[in-house]
XYZ file of C-alpha atoms in Angstrom:
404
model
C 19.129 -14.260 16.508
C 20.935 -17.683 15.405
C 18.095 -19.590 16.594
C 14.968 -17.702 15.845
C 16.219 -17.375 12.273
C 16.194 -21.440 11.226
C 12.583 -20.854 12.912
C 11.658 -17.777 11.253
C 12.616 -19.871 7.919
C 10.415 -22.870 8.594
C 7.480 -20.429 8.736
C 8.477 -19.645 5.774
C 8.537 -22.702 4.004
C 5.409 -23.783 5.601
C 3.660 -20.827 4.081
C 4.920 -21.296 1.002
C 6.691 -17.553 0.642
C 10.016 -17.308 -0.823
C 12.652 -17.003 1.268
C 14.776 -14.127 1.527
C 18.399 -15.323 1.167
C 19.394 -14.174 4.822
C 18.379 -12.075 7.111
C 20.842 -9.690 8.820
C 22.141 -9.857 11.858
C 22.350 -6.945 13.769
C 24.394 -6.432 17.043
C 21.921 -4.335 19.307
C 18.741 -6.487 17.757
C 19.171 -9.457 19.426
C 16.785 -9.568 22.433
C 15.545 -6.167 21.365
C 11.344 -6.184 21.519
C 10.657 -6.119 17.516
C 13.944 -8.527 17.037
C 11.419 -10.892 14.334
C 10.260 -7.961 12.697
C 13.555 -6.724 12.135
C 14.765 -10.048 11.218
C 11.626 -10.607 8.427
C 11.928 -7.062 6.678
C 15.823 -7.238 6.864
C 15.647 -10.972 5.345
C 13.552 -9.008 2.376
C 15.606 -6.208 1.869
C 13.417 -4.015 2.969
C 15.708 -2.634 5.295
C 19.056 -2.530 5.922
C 21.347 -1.380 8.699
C 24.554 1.237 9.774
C 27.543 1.090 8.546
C 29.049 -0.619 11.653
C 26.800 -3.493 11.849
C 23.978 -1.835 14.192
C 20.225 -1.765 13.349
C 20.185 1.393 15.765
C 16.267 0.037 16.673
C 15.748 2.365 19.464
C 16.615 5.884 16.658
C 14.121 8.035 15.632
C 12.592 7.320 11.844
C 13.655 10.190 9.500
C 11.550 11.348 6.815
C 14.056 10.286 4.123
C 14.435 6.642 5.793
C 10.704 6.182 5.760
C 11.036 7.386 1.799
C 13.443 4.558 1.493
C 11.585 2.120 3.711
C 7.994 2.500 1.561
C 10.162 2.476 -1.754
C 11.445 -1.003 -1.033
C 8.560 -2.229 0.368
C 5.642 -1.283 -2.480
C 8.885 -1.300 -5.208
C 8.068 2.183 -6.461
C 9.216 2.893 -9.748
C 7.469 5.965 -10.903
C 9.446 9.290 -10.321
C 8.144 13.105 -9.562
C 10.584 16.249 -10.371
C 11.789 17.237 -7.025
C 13.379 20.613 -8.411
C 10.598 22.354 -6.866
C 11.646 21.291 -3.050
C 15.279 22.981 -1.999
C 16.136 20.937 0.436
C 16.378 17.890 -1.184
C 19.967 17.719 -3.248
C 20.126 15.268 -6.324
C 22.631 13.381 -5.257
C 21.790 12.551 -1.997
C 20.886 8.942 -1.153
C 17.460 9.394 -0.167
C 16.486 11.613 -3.422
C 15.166 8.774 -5.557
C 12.825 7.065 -2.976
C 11.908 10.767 -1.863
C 10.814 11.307 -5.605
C 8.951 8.216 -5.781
C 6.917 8.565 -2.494
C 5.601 11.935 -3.912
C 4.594 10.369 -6.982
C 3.093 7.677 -5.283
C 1.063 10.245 -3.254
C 1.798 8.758 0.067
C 3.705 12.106 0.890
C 4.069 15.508 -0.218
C 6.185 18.257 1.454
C 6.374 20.278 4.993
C 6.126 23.080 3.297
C 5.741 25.276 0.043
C 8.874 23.996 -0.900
C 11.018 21.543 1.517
C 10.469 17.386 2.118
C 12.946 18.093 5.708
C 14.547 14.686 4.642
C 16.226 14.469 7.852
C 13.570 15.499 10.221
C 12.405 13.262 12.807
C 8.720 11.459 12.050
C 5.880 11.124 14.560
C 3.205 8.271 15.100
C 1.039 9.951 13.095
C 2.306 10.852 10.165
C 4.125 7.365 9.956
C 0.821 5.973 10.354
C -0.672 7.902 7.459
C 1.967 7.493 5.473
C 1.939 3.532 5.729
C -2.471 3.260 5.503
C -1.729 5.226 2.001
C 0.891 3.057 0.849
C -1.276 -0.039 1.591
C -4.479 1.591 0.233
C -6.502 1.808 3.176
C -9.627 3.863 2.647
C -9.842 7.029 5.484
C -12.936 6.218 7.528
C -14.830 9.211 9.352
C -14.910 7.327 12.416
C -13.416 4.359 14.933
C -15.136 1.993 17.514
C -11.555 2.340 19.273
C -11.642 2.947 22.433
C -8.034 4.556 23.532
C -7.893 7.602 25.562
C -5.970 10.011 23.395
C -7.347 10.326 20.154
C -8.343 13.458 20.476
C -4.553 14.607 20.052
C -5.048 13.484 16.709
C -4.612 16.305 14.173
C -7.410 16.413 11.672
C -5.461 15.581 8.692
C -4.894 12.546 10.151
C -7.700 11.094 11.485
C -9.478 9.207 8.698
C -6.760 6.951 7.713
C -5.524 6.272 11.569
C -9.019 5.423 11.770
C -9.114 3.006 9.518
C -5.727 1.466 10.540
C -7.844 1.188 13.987
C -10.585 -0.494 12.387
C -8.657 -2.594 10.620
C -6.854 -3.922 13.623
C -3.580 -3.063 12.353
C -2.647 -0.596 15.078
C -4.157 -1.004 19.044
C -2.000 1.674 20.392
C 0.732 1.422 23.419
C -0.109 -0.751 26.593
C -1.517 2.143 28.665
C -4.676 2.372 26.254
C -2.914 5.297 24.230
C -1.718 6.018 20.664
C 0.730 8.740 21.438
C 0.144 10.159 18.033
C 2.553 13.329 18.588
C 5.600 10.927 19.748
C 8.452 10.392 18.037
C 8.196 6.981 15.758
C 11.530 4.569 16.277
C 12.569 2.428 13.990
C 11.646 -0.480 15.909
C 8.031 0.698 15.774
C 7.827 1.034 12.202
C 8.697 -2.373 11.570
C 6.470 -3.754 14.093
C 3.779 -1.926 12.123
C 4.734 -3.464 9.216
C 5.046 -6.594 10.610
C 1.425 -6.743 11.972
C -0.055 -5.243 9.100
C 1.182 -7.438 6.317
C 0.069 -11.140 6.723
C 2.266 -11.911 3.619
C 4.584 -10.644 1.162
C 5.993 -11.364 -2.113
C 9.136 -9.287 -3.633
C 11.067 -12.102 -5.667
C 9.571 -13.703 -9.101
C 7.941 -16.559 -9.388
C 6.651 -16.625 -5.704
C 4.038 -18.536 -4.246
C 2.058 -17.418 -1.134
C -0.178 -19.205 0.746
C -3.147 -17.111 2.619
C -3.841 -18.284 5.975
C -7.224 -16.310 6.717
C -4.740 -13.862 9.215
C -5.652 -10.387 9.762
C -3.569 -8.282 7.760
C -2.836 -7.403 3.777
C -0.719 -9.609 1.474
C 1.386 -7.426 -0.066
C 2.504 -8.536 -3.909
C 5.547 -6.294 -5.312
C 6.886 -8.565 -7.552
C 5.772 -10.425 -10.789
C 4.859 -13.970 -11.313
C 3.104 -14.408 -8.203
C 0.503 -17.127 -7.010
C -1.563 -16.498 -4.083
C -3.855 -19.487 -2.698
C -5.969 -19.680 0.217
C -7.861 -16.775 2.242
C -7.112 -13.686 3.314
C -8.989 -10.234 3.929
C -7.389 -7.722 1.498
C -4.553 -7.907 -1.124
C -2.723 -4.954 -2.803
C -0.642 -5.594 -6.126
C 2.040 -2.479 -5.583
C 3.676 -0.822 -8.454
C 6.790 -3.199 -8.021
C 4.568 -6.045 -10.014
C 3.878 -3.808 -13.138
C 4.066 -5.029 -16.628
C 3.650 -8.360 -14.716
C 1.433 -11.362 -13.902
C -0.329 -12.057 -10.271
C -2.799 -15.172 -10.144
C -5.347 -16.044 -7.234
C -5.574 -19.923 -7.938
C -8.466 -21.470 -6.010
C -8.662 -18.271 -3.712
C -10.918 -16.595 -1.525
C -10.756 -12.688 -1.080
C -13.436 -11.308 1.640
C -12.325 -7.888 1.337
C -10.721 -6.116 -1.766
C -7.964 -6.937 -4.170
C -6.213 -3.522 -5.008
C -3.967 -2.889 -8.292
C -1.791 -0.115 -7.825
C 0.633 -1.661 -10.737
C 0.425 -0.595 -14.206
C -0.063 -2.935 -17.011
C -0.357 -5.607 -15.000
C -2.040 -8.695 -15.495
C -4.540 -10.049 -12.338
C -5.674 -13.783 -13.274
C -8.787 -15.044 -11.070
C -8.441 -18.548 -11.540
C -9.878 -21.911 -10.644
C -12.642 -21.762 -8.335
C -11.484 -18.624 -6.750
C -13.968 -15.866 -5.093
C -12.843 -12.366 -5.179
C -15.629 -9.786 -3.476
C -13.963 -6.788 -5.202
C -11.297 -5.645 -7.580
C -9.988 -1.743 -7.839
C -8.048 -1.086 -10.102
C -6.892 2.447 -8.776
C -5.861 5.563 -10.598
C -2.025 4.552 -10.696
C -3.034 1.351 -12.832
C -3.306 2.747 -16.404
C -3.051 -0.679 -18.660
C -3.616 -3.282 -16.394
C -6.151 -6.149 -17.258
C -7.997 -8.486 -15.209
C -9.038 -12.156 -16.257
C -11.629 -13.737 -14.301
C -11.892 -17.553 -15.299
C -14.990 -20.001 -15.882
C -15.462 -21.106 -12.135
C -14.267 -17.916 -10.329
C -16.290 -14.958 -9.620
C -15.757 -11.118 -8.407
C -18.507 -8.850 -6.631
C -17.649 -5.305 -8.089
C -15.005 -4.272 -10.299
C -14.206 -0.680 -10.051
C -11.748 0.513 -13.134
C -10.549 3.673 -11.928
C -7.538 4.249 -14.580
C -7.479 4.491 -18.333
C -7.279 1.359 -20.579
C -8.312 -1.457 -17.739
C -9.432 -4.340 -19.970
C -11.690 -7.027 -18.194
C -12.154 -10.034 -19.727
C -12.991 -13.948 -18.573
C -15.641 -16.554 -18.822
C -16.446 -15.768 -14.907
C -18.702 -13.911 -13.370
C -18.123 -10.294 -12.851
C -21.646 -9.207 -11.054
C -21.184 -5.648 -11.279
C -19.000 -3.016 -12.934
C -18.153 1.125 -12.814
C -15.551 2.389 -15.068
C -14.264 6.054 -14.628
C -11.393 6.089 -16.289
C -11.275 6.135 -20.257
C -11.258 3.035 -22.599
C -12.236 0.441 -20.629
C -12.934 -2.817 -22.076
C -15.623 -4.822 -20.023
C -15.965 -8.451 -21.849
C -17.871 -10.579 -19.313
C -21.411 -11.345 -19.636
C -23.748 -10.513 -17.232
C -22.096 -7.696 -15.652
C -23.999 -4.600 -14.703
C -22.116 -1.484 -15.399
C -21.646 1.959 -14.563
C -19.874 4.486 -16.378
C -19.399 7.413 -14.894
C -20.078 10.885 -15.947
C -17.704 12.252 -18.808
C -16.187 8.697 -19.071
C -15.127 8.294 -22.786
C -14.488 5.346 -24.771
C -16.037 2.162 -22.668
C -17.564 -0.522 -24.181
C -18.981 -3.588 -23.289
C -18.257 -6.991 -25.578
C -17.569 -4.669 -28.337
C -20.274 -2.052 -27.633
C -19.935 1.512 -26.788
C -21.507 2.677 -23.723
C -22.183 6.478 -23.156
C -20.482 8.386 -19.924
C -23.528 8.288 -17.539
C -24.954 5.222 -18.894
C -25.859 2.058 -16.731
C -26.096 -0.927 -18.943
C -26.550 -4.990 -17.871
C -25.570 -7.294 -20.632
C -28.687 -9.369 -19.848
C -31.263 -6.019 -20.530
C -31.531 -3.693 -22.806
C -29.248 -0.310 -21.967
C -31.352 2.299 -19.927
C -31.698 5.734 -20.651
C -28.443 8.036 -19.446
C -28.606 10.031 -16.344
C -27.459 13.376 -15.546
C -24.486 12.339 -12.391
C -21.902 14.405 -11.316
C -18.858 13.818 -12.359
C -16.683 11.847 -9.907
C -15.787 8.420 -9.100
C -18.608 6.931 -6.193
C -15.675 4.055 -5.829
C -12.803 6.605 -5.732
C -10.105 5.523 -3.421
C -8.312 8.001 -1.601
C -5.029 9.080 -2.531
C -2.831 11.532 -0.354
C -5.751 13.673 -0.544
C -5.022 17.855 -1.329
C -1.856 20.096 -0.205
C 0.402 17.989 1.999
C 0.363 15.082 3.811
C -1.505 16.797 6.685
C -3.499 18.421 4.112
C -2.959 21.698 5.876
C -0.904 23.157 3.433
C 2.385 21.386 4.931
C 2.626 17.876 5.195
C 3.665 17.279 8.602
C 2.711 20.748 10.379
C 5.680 21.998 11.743
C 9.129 22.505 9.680
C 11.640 22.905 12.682
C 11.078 19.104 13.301
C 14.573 17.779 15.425
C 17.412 16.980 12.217
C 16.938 13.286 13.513
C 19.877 12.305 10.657
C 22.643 9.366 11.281
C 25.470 10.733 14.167
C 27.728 10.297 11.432
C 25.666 11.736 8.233
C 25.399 8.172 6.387
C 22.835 6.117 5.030
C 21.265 3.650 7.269
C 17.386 2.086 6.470
């Protein structure tokens, strides 16, 4: 661990990431299999270890340590009222990031009215849980060839196929996913690990995108992202703050999960699409004189666009959106109330380019065609429970204490 930390570092620096202050050093992680990935989230805060100076890599993942895990990763900050579930007590360690993961949608409950904090997780439902908190898009299908997918419950099949797709899971070394298995803690931070190209938690951070597979990640504010990279998600830990791409290239989407936040498309950056989701009420997005973005899709209320860029298309479904660019086609959905366009009010149902005259409004159904999917209806296995069965194995600490 002494040695592949200075290394770990350097990477760092040559990325141009800030640098977590140190990385823990945990007795039974050194030589273990996911020892880096341990040391990076660690070195972030992300996680932390037992009480006695163990990481205890090998332990199942509870339900309340993944709360805690996707709290600190994202920075959640929104709350849900948890009265509803019994089994989660008020003071208990794990109640705040439990109540933010609700309201986050990334997980609901295994039942009508229990979370089972200290049950035991599977592959799957980790799996779920992290393509949600990421902002993956379920996909109806994979190209993937390994052998037991079909063990796959249904509620989780669209989102581990697009983690598949995506290339951010391949599945064990005998061509299988295991989804039913019992997820270690190890294996959750390897998934992390391979998933997220880069990440940003501290102000003021600058990250440099490589063109790796994999998100960048921004939960903080004040953060400048150069260079390439496939997706990038702006998490609820960078609201009411500022995130610039500075001579950037995007190929896939730039998500904004963080409200009132302020995304800055600067210098001659290229961005092929923005969402701002449904959990991004406020935010605004700036697009400068020699950047440009594809599609735009406002999802939450208030989203005001603005920029001498160009912004080639538009579709607003949330109400009062301000779209300021020239030359932007836009859509407004159905029972959308409140848009306008430099100044101009533009109908629900309307489709309107700043170059032509506004056509005549169309009967649509109401919806949003560029909806992203949140945790979806009932549970997290959208079976009416979240993870199927409630008697899942109390998988708590030996001794009852926190360890993430």
């Amino acid at each position: 661990m002494k040695k592949a930390l200075p290394f770990l570092l350097s990477c760092a620096l040559a990325a141009g990431m800030a640098i977590p202050a140190r990385a823990a050093e945990f007795s039974d992680a050194k030589g273990h299999w996911a020892e880096s990935a341990i040391t990076r989230w660690s070195g972030h805060g992300v996680v932390s270890g037992h009480g006695d100076g163990s990481f205890a890599p090998n332990a199942a993942m509870t339900r309340s340590q993944r709360a805690q895990v996707l709290t600190n990763l994202l920075g959640l900050q929104e709350k849900a009222d948890l009265t509803g579930f019994s089994d989660v007590d008020e003071d208990a360690w794990y109640a705040d990031a439990m109540a933010k993961c609700v309201a986050a949608g990334i997980f609901n409950g295994t039942g009508d009215d229990t979370l089972s904090p200290h049950a035991a997780v599977d592959r799957q439902q980790m799996l779920v849980a992290f393509g949600r908190a990421i902002g993956l898009t379920p996909l109806d299908s994979t190209s993937s060839s390994l052998s037991d997918l079909d063990q796959v419950s249904g509620w989780a099949e669209g989102m581990i196929n697009a983690l598949l797709e995506a290339g951010y899971v391949s599945g064990m070394g005998d061509n299988t996913l295991r989804p039913l298995s019992r997820s270690n803690r190890a294996s959750v931070m390897s998934l992390m690990d391979k998933s997220v190209a880069g990440y940003a938690n501290q102000p003021g951070s600058t990250i440099e995108m490589n063109g790796e597979s994999g998100v960048v990640l921004v939960a903080s504010h004040d953060v400048t992202g150069t260079g390439t990279v496939g997706d990038l998600v702006i998490s609820p830990g960078a609201s009411q703050g500022s995130v610039t791409l500075k001579d950037a290239t995007v190929t896939g989407t730039v998500t904004v999960d963080a409200p009132e936040s302020a995304l800055s498309v600067t210098g001659s950056s290229a961005v092929e699409r923005v969402v701002v989701s449904t959990a991004a009420q406020g935010a605004a997005v700036t697009v400068d004189k020699e950047s440009a973005v594809g599609h735009l899709s406002a999802q939450d209320h208030q989203v005001v666009v603005s920029g001498e860029g160009k912004v080639d298309s538009a579709h607003v479904s949330g109400n009062d959106a301000q779209i300021n660019t020239d030359g932007t086609r836009l859509e407004v959905s159905q029972g959308a109330t409140g848009t306008t366009q430099n100044g101009s009010a533009v109908e629900g149902g309307s489709t309107v380019d700043t170059s032509r005259p506004a056509e005549t409004p169309e009967e649509k159904p109401e919806g949003n065609p560029d909806n992203k999917p949140g945790g979806g209806t009932g549970g997290e296995d959208s079976g009416g429970g979240e993870d199927g069965d409630p008697g899942e194995e109390d998988a708590s600490c030996p001794d009852g204490h926190r360890y993430v």
